[in-house]
CSV table of C-alpha atoms in Angstrom, one decimal:
chain,number,residue,atom,x,y,z
A,1257,MET,CA,8.9,-1.3,23.5
A,1258,GLN,CA,5.1,-1.9,23.1
A,1259,ILE,CA,3.4,-4.8,24.4
A,1260,ASP,CA,0.1,-6.0,22.9
A,1261,GLY,CA,-2.4,-7.6,25.1
A,1262,ALA,CA,-1.1,-11.0,24.4
A,1263,GLY,CA,1.9,-10.1,25.8
A,1264,ARG,CA,4.0,-10.2,22.5
A,1265,GLN,CA,6.2,-7.0,21.2
A,1266,GLN,CA,4.0,-4.9,19.0
A,1267,ARG,CA,4.9,-5.1,15.2
A,1268,GLY,CA,3.9,-2.8,12.5
A,1269,HIS,CA,3.6,-3.8,8.8
A,1270,VAL,CA,3.6,-1.9,5.6
A,1271,LEU,CA,2.8,-3.6,2.4
A,1272,LEU,CA,3.2,-2.1,-0.7
A,1273,ILE,CA,2.0,-3.7,-4.0
A,1274,ALA,CA,2.4,-2.9,-7.6
A,1275,GLY,CA,-0.1,-4.5,-10.0
A,1276,ASP,CA,0.3,-4.3,-13.7
A,1277,ALA,CA,0.6,-0.8,-15.5
A,1278,ALA,CA,-2.2,0.7,-16.9
A,1279,VAL,CA,-1.6,1.7,-20.5
A,1280,ARG,CA,-4.3,3.6,-23.0
A,1281,ARG,CA,-3.1,4.2,-26.4
A,1282,ARG,CA,0.5,3.9,-25.8
A,1283,ALA,CA,0.4,6.5,-23.0
A,1284,VAL,CA,0.9,5.1,-19.3
A,1285,GLN,CA,-2.1,6.3,-17.1
A,1286,VAL,CA,-0.6,4.7,-13.9
A,1287,ALA,CA,2.7,3.3,-13.1
A,1288,PRO,CA,2.5,1.1,-10.2
A,1289,SER,CA,6.6,0.6,-10.1
A,1290,ALA,CA,7.0,4.1,-10.1
A,1291,ASN,CA,4.9,4.7,-7.4
A,1292,LEU,CA,6.4,2.2,-5.1
A,1293,ALA,CA,9.8,3.5,-5.7
A,1294,ALA,CA,8.8,7.1,-4.3
A,1295,LEU,CA,7.2,5.6,-1.3
A,1296,GLY,CA,10.1,3.4,-0.7
A,1297,VAL,CA,12.2,6.7,-0.3
A,1298,LEU,CA,9.9,7.5,3.3
A,1299,PRO,CA,10.3,5.7,6.4
A,1300,ALA,CA,8.2,3.3,7.3
A,1301,SER,CA,7.4,5.2,10.5
A,1302,ALA,CA,6.3,8.2,8.3
A,1303,LEU,CA,4.1,5.7,5.9
A,1304,LEU,CA,2.5,3.7,8.9
A,1305,ASN,CA,2.5,6.7,11.7
A,1306,SER,CA,4.1,5.0,14.2
A,1307,ARG,CA,7.7,4.3,15.7
A,1308,ILE,CA,7.1,0.9,16.9
A,1309,PRO,CA,9.4,-2.0,14.8
A,1310,THR,CA,7.8,-2.4,11.4
A,1311,ASP,CA,8.5,-4.4,8.5
A,1312,THR,CA,7.9,-3.5,5.2
A,1313,THR,CA,7.4,-5.8,1.9
A,1314,TYR,CA,7.4,-4.6,-1.3
A,1315,LEU,CA,5.8,-6.5,-4.1
A,1316,ASP,CA,6.6,-5.4,-7.6
A,1317,GLY,CA,6.2,-7.5,-10.9
A,1318,ALA,CA,4.2,-10.5,-9.6
A,1319,ARG,CA,2.7,-12.9,-11.7
A,1320,ASP,CA,1.0,-15.3,-9.6
A,1321,PRO,CA,-2.0,-14.3,-7.3
A,1322,ASN,CA,-1.6,-17.0,-4.8
A,1323,THR,CA,2.1,-15.2,-4.3
A,1324,VAL,CA,0.3,-11.8,-3.4
A,1325,LEU,CA,-2.3,-13.8,-1.2
A,1326,MET,CA,0.4,-15.1,1.2
A,1327,ARG,CA,2.0,-11.6,1.4
A,1328,LEU,CA,-1.3,-10.4,2.1
A,1329,ARG,CA,-1.9,-13.2,4.6
A,1330,THR,CA,1.3,-12.5,6.5
A,1331,ALA,CA,0.9,-8.9,6.7
A,1332,ALA,CA,-2.7,-9.4,7.8
A,1333,ALA,CA,-1.2,-11.4,10.9
A,1334,THR,CA,0.8,-8.6,11.9
A,1335,PRO,CA,0.0,-7.7,16.2
A,1336,GLY,CA,0.3,-4.1,15.2
A,1337,PRO,CA,-0.8,-1.4,12.9
A,1338,LEU,CA,-1.0,-1.9,9.2
A,1339,LEU,CA,-0.8,-0.2,5.9
A,1340,VAL,CA,-1.6,-1.9,2.9
A,1341,TYR,CA,-0.7,0.4,-0.5
A,1342,LEU,CA,-2.0,-0.8,-4.1
A,1343,SER,CA,-1.4,0.7,-7.2
A,1344,GLY,CA,-2.3,-0.6,-10.9
A,1345,ARG,CA,-5.2,-1.4,-13.0
A,1346,LEU,CA,-8.7,-2.7,-12.1
A,1347,THR,CA,-9.8,-5.1,-14.2
A,1348,LEU,CA,-12.9,-7.7,-14.6
A,1349,ASP,CA,-13.5,-11.3,-14.8
A,1350,ARG,CA,-16.2,-11.2,-17.5
A,1351,ARG,CA,-17.0,-14.9,-16.8
A,1352,GLY,CA,-17.5,-14.6,-12.9
A,1353,HIS,CA,-18.3,-10.9,-13.4
A,1354,ARG,CA,-15.4,-10.3,-10.7
A,1355,LEU,CA,-13.2,-7.2,-10.0
A,1356,HIS,CA,-9.5,-8.0,-10.0
A,1357,LEU,CA,-6.0,-6.3,-9.8
A,1358,ALA,CA,-4.1,-7.1,-12.6
A,1359,LEU,CA,-0.9,-8.6,-12.2
A,1360,ALA,CA,2.0,-8.4,-14.5
A,1361,GLY,CA,1.1,-10.5,-17.9
A,1362,THR,CA,-2.6,-10.2,-16.8
A,1363,THR,CA,-4.5,-10.2,-20.4
A,1364,ALA,CA,-8.1,-9.9,-20.8
A,1365,SER,CA,-8.3,-13.9,-21.5
A,1366,THR,CA,-6.0,-14.8,-18.5
A,1367,VAL,CA,-8.0,-12.7,-15.4
A,1368,ARG,CA,-9.2,-15.4,-13.8
A,1369,TYR,CA,-5.9,-17.2,-13.5
A,1370,THR,CA,-3.4,-14.2,-13.5
A,1371,ALA,CA,-5.0,-11.6,-11.3
A,1372,LEU,CA,-5.5,-10.8,-7.6
A,1373,PRO,CA,-9.2,-10.9,-7.1
A,1374,TRP,CA,-10.4,-7.8,-5.2
A,1375,ASP,CA,-12.3,-9.8,-2.6
A,1376,TRP,CA,-9.5,-11.3,-1.3
A,1377,LEU,CA,-8.5,-8.3,-0.2
A,1378,GLY,CA,-11.5,-8.1,2.0
A,1379,THR,CA,-11.6,-11.2,3.2
A,1380,GLU,CA,-7.9,-11.4,4.5
A,1381,LEU,CA,-8.1,-7.9,6.1
A,1382,GLY,CA,-11.6,-8.0,7.5
A,1383,ALA,CA,-10.4,-11.5,9.5
A,1384,ARG,CA,-8.0,-8.9,11.2
A,1385,SER,CA,-8.3,-8.8,15.2
A,1386,ALA,CA,-5.2,-7.0,15.8
A,1387,GLY,CA,-4.3,-3.4,15.3
A,1388,PRO,CA,-5.7,-0.6,13.4
A,1389,THR,CA,-5.5,-1.4,9.5
A,1390,ALA,CA,-5.5,1.3,6.7
A,1391,VAL,CA,-5.8,0.5,2.6
A,1392,VAL,CA,-4.4,3.5,0.2
A,1393,LEU,CA,-5.4,3.0,-3.3
A,1394,ASP,CA,-4.1,4.6,-6.4
A,1395,LEU,CA,-5.7,2.7,-9.4
A,1396,VAL,CA,-7.0,2.9,-12.9
A,1397,ALA,CA,-10.2,0.9,-14.1
A,1398,ASP,CA,-10.0,-0.5,-17.5
A,1399,LYS,CA,-13.1,-0.4,-19.9
A,1400,SER,CA,-14.2,-3.9,-18.6
A,1401,ALA,CA,-14.1,-2.9,-14.8
A,1402,TRP,CA,-15.6,1.1,-15.2
A,1403,PRO,CA,-19.3,-0.3,-15.8
A,1404,VAL,CA,-19.2,-2.0,-12.5
A,1405,LEU,CA,-17.8,0.7,-10.2
A,1406,GLN,CA,-20.3,2.9,-11.6
A,1407,GLU,CA,-23.0,0.4,-10.7
A,1408,TYR,CA,-21.7,0.2,-7.1
A,1409,GLY,CA,-21.2,3.7,-7.1
A,1410,SER,CA,-18.2,3.0,-5.0
A,1411,LEU,CA,-15.4,0.0,-4.6
A,1412,PRO,CA,-16.1,-2.7,-2.5
A,1413,ALA,CA,-13.5,-2.5,0.7
A,1414,PRO,CA,-12.4,-4.1,4.1
A,1415,PRO,CA,-15.8,-2.7,6.5
A,1416,SER,CA,-13.1,-2.9,9.1
A,1417,ALA,CA,-10.4,-0.9,7.3
A,1418,GLU,CA,-9.7,2.7,6.9
A,1419,VAL,CA,-9.7,3.2,2.7
A,1420,TYR,CA,-8.5,6.1,1.4
A,1421,GLY,CA,-7.6,6.6,-2.3
A,1422,VAL,CA,-8.8,7.0,-6.0
A,1423,VAL,CA,-9.6,5.2,-9.0
A,1424,VAL,CA,-9.1,6.8,-12.4
A,1425,PRO,CA,-11.6,6.2,-15.2
A,1426,PRO,CA,-10.5,4.6,-18.4
A,1427,ALA,CA,-11.0,7.3,-20.6
A,1428,PHE,CA,-7.8,9.3,-19.1
A,1429,VAL,CA,-4.9,9.4,-21.4
A,1430,GLY,CA,-1.5,9.8,-19.2
A,1431,GLY,CA,1.6,11.1,-19.5
A,1432,ALA,CA,5.1,9.8,-19.1
A,1433,ASP,CA,6.2,6.8,-16.6
A,1434,ARG,CA,6.2,8.8,-13.6
A,1435,VAL,CA,4.7,8.9,-10.1
A,1436,SER,CA,0.8,9.6,-10.6
A,1437,SER,CA,-0.6,12.7,-9.1
A,1438,TYR,CA,-2.6,11.4,-6.2
A,1439,THR,CA,0.4,9.4,-4.7
A,1440,HIS,CA,2.7,12.4,-5.6
A,1441,HIS,CA,1.1,14.4,-3.4
A,1442,TRP,CA,0.5,12.1,-0.5
A,1443,ILE,CA,4.3,11.9,-0.4
A,1444,ASP,CA,4.4,15.6,-0.6
A,1445,GLN,CA,2.3,15.9,2.2
A,1446,LEU,CA,4.2,13.7,4.3
A,1447,ARG,CA,7.6,15.3,3.3
A,1448,ARG,CA,6.3,19.0,4.0
A,1449,SER,CA,4.1,18.7,7.4
A,1450,PRO,CA,6.3,19.5,10.6
A,1451,THR,CA,4.0,16.5,12.4
A,1452,ARG,CA,2.4,13.7,10.4
A,1453,PRO,CA,-1.3,14.3,9.5
A,1454,ALA,CA,-3.9,11.6,10.1
A,1455,ASN,CA,-4.4,9.5,6.9
A,1456,LEU,CA,-7.9,11.1,6.5
A,1457,GLN,CA,-6.1,14.5,6.4
A,1458,LEU,CA,-3.3,13.4,3.6
A,1459,HIS,CA,-5.9,12.1,1.6
A,1460,ALA,CA,-7.7,15.4,1.4
A,1461,PHE,CA,-4.8,17.3,1.1
A,1462,ALA,CA,-3.9,14.8,-2.1
A,1463,VAL,CA,-7.3,14.9,-3.4
A,1464,GLY,CA,-7.6,18.9,-3.2
A,1465,ALA,CA,-3.7,19.3,-4.7
A,1466,ALA,CA,-4.0,16.2,-7.7
A,1467,ALA,CA,-5.2,17.3,-11.1
A,1468,LEU,CA,-7.6,14.3,-11.2
A,1469,PRO,CA,-9.1,13.4,-14.4
A,1470,PRO,CA,-12.8,14.4,-14.8
A,1471,GLY,CA,-15.2,11.4,-13.4
A,1472,THR,CA,-12.4,10.0,-10.9
A,1473,LEU,CA,-14.1,7.6,-8.1
A,1474,VAL,CA,-12.5,9.4,-4.7
A,1475,LEU,CA,-12.8,6.9,-1.9
A,1476,PRO,CA,-14.1,7.9,0.5
A,1477,ALA,CA,-16.0,10.4,-1.6
A,1478,THR,CA,-15.7,14.3,-0.7
A,1479,ARG,CA,-19.2,14.5,0.3
A,1480,GLU,CA,-17.9,12.1,3.5
A,1481,LEU,CA,-14.9,14.4,4.4
A,1482,SER,CA,-16.6,16.6,7.1
A,1483,ALA,CA,-17.0,19.9,5.9
A,1484,PRO,CA,-17.5,23.2,7.9
A,1485,ALA,CA,-20.4,24.7,9.0
A,1486,PRO,CA,-22.3,27.3,6.5
A,1487,GLN,CA,-21.3,30.2,8.5
A,1488,GLU,CA,-17.7,28.8,8.7
A,1489,GLN,CA,-17.7,28.5,4.9
A,1490,GLN,CA,-17.4,32.2,4.4
A,1491,ALA,CA,-15.3,33.2,7.3
A,1492,GLN,CA,-11.8,35.1,6.6
A,1493,PRO,CA,-9.2,32.2,6.5
A,1494,GLU,CA,-7.5,30.9,9.6
A,1495,GLN,CA,-3.6,30.5,9.3
A,1496,GLY,CA,-2.3,27.1,9.4
A,1497,SER,CA,-5.7,25.3,8.2
A,1498,ASP,CA,-6.4,23.8,5.0
A,1499,PRO,CA,-9.6,24.6,3.1
A,1500,ARG,CA,-9.0,22.4,0.3
A,1501,PRO,CA,-11.1,19.4,1.1
A,1502,HIS,CA,-14.0,21.7,2.2
A,1503,ILE,CA,-13.8,23.9,-1.1
A,1504,HIS,CA,-13.6,20.5,-3.0
A,1505,ALA,CA,-17.0,18.9,-1.0
A,1506,LEU,CA,-18.7,22.0,-2.0
A,1507,ALA,CA,-18.2,21.7,-5.5
A,1508,ALA,CA,-19.1,18.3,-5.5
A,1509,GLY,CA,-21.9,18.9,-3.7
A,1510,GLY,CA,-23.2,21.1,-6.5
A,1511,ARG,CA,-22.8,24.3,-4.6
A,1512,HIS,CA,-20.5,25.7,-7.4
A,1513,GLN,CA,-20.7,29.4,-6.3
A,1514,GLU,CA,-20.0,29.1,-3.0
A,1515,ALA,CA,-16.8,26.9,-3.7
A,1516,ALA,CA,-16.0,29.8,-6.2
A,1517,THR,CA,-16.3,32.3,-3.4
A,1518,LEU,CA,-14.3,31.0,-0.7
A,1519,ALA,CA,-11.6,29.6,-3.2
A,1520,GLN,CA,-11.1,33.2,-4.1
A,1521,ALA,CA,-11.2,34.2,-1.0
A,1522,TRP,CA,-8.1,32.0,-0.1
A,1523,GLU,CA,-6.6,33.2,-3.3
A,1524,GLN,CA,-6.6,36.6,-2.0
A,1525,HIS,CA,-5.3,35.7,0.9
A,1526,VAL,CA,-2.3,33.7,-0.4
A,1527,LEU,CA,-1.7,36.8,-3.2
A,1528,GLN,CA,-1.1,38.9,0.0
A,1529,THR,CA,0.8,36.4,2.1
A,1530,HIS,CA,3.0,35.0,-0.8
A,1531,GLY,CA,3.2,37.2,-3.7
A,1532,TYR,CA,1.2,36.8,-7.4
A,1533,THR,CA,4.0,35.0,-9.0
A,1534,SER,CA,4.6,32.6,-5.7
A,1535,PRO,CA,4.0,28.7,-6.5
A,1536,GLU,CA,1.1,29.1,-4.0
A,1537,ALA,CA,-0.6,31.9,-5.9
A,1538,THR,CA,-0.3,29.5,-9.0
A,1539,HIS,CA,-1.6,26.2,-7.2
A,1540,TRP,CA,-4.8,28.3,-5.9
A,1541,ALA,CA,-5.1,29.5,-10.1
A,1542,GLU,CA,-5.1,25.8,-10.6
A,1543,ILE,CA,-8.1,25.4,-8.0
A,1544,ARG,CA,-10.1,27.9,-9.4
A,1545,ALA,CA,-9.7,26.5,-12.9
A,1546,ASP,CA,-10.7,22.8,-11.8
A,1547,LEU,CA,-13.6,24.3,-9.8
A,1548,ALA,CA,-14.9,26.1,-13.2
A,1549,ARG,CA,-14.3,22.7,-14.8
A,1550,MET,CA,-16.4,21.2,-12.5
A,1551,ALA,CA,-19.5,23.9,-12.6
A,1552,GLY,CA,-19.5,23.4,-16.6
A,1553,ASN,CA,-17.7,26.4,-16.9
A,1554,TYR,CA,-15.3,25.1,-19.8
A,1555,ARG,CA,-14.4,28.5,-21.4
A,1556,SER,CA,-12.9,30.1,-17.9
A,1557,ALA,CA,-11.5,26.6,-16.8
A,1558,THR,CA,-9.3,26.5,-20.1
A,1559,GLN,CA,-8.3,30.1,-19.8
A,1560,LEU,CA,-7.5,29.5,-15.9
A,1561,TRP,CA,-5.1,26.4,-17.0
A,1562,ILE,CA,-3.4,28.0,-19.6
A,1563,ASN,CA,-2.5,31.1,-17.9
A,1564,ALA,CA,-1.4,28.6,-14.7
A,1565,GLY,CA,0.7,26.4,-17.2
A,1566,ARG,CA,2.4,29.3,-18.8
A,1567,THR,CA,3.2,30.7,-15.2
A,1568,ARG,CA,4.6,27.3,-14.1
A,1569,LEU,CA,6.8,27.5,-17.5
A,1570,GLU,CA,8.4,30.4,-16.4
A,1571,HIS,CA,10.1,28.6,-12.8
A,1572,GLN,CA,9.4,25.1,-13.7
A,1573,PRO,CA,11.1,23.1,-16.6
A,1574,PRO,CA,8.7,22.1,-19.6
A,1575,ASP,CA,8.7,18.1,-18.3
A,1576,ALA,CA,7.7,18.9,-14.4
A,1577,PRO,CA,4.5,17.3,-13.7
A,1578,GLU,CA,2.6,20.7,-12.5
A,1579,VAL,CA,3.3,22.0,-15.9
A,1580,LEU,CA,2.2,18.7,-17.5
A,1581,ALA,CA,-1.0,18.4,-15.5
A,1582,ALA,CA,-1.8,22.3,-16.2
A,1583,ALA,CA,-1.6,21.9,-20.0
A,1584,ALA,CA,-3.6,18.4,-19.6
A,1585,GLY,CA,-6.4,20.5,-17.9
A,1586,ALA,CA,-6.5,23.4,-20.5
A,1587,LEU,CA,-6.6,20.5,-23.1
A,1588,TYR,CA,-9.5,18.8,-21.6
A,1589,CYS,CA,-11.7,21.6,-20.6
A,1590,TRP,CA,-10.8,23.1,-24.4
A,1591,THR,CA,-12.3,20.0,-26.0
A,1592,GLN,CA,-15.3,20.3,-24.0
A,1593,LEU,CA,-15.9,24.0,-25.5
A,1594,LYS,CA,-19.3,23.6,-27.6
A,1595,ASP,CA,-19.6,27.4,-28.7
A,1596,ARG,CA,-17.1,27.6,-31.9
A,1597,ALA,CA,-15.9,31.1,-31.2
A,1598,GLU,CA,-15.2,30.6,-27.4
A,1599,ALA,CA,-13.1,27.3,-28.8
A,1600,ARG,CA,-11.4,29.4,-31.8
A,1601,ASP,CA,-10.3,32.0,-29.4
A,1602,ALA,CA,-8.8,30.3,-27.1
A,1603,GLY,CA,-7.0,27.8,-29.2
A,1604,PRO,CA,-3.7,29.7,-30.4
A,1605,GLU,CA,-2.7,30.4,-26.5
A,1606,LEU,CA,-3.2,26.6,-26.3
A,1607,VAL,CA,-1.4,25.3,-29.2
A,1608,ARG,CA,1.3,28.0,-27.9
A,1609,LEU,CA,1.7,26.2,-24.6
A,1610,LEU,CA,1.6,22.8,-25.9
A,1611,ARG,CA,4.4,23.8,-28.4
A,1612,ALA,CA,6.6,24.7,-25.2
A,1613,LEU,CA,6.1,21.1,-24.2
A,1614,PRO,CA,8.7,18.7,-25.9
A,1615,SER,CA,7.7,15.7,-23.8
A,1616,LEU,CA,4.3,15.9,-24.7
A,1617,GLU,CA,2.7,13.2,-26.9
A,1618,PRO,CA,3.0,14.9,-30.2
A,1619,ARG,CA,-0.2,13.2,-31.7
A,1620,LEU,CA,-2.1,15.8,-29.1
A,1621,LEU,CA,-0.3,18.8,-30.5
A,1622,ARG,CA,-1.2,17.5,-34.0
A,1623,LEU,CA,-4.8,16.9,-33.2
A,1624,THR,CA,-5.2,20.3,-31.3
A,1625,GLN,CA,-3.7,22.1,-34.4
A,1626,GLN,CA,-6.2,20.2,-36.6
A,1627,ARG,CA,-9.1,21.2,-34.5
A,1628,LEU,CA,-8.1,24.7,-34.5
A,1629,GLU,CA,-7.6,25.2,-38.5
A,1630,VAL,CA,-11.0,23.9,-38.8
A,1631,LEU,CA,-12.4,26.2,-36.4
A,1632,GLU,CA,-10.8,29.0,-38.1
A,1633,GLY,CA,-12.0,27.7,-41.5
A,1634,SER,CA,-15.5,27.7,-40.5
A,1635,MET,CA,-15.3,31.0,-39.1
A,1636,SER,CA,-14.0,32.7,-41.8
């Protein structure tokens, strides 16, 4: 039994909040209920990184911001460690110019009355004088909130809390109603790691492994994740270490060649260790694809994503999240190709990959075929 300074038995608290789903063009961008359901199968000790007695509160489908506030206030009063997870859609009260977490039923005209003001989170958690506080975010910003986030360059957060997460831009078109990529990889690391990683490590792993849409706001930013010294960046891989956060930080800082060189070294290590057809090798091909995308090399990125998608299809069902993510990466990079000949050359392989995915939104395949037909006609 652990006792705090006031002689009380320490208790922890896990508060999981699902806001309104983010939907664009009838496609789900983030499904908060699915994220909460996935987190709910994990023991509270794993979520909180503590074995003390813990209370867990699930808040899904709330329509009244005051109800959420009361739950948040109760959680903030816990004498032990606290984890708050929020998933959903960020929106803006255009009259007051305040960010809000949209709740069930929130519309553009009812934000002030039906959504949770974002600064309430900072007010409640900032008043905590007890145990450590961690906040994990998996959010999508709508068209009204995104310009404000770009203006801030970040998302306002309680200064007394550890804050980790991602905010996806509004232009991203999601897939089916399933666990989002960032939360999926956070959970995956908790399940796979023999010892529970620190929250910063979990965040770095999730950011490095998730196929995040271009422009995603990462909290803390990759530049804030500690990168090794230059001489360490070029070392041969050490067993048990994870280089993905460092590689991503290099690329985010514009050091694309260094990131690509380090990724290639690790890919060779994985190929020799696990084999050319292993899931680990495919994952590193996907990392190289995303690095090429970040460097603006869309031709290479398109081909790498297509190859990764085809490889995954040989071992996974066509509706697997990793398969769909590879297809989405290939499609996005192909649409960014300005050279018509390059786009035409890569188009047939992309179409074949998309045709093999029956759960893909039909409109995406149709638009891809139409663009390819135009490209082929203009080059004949």
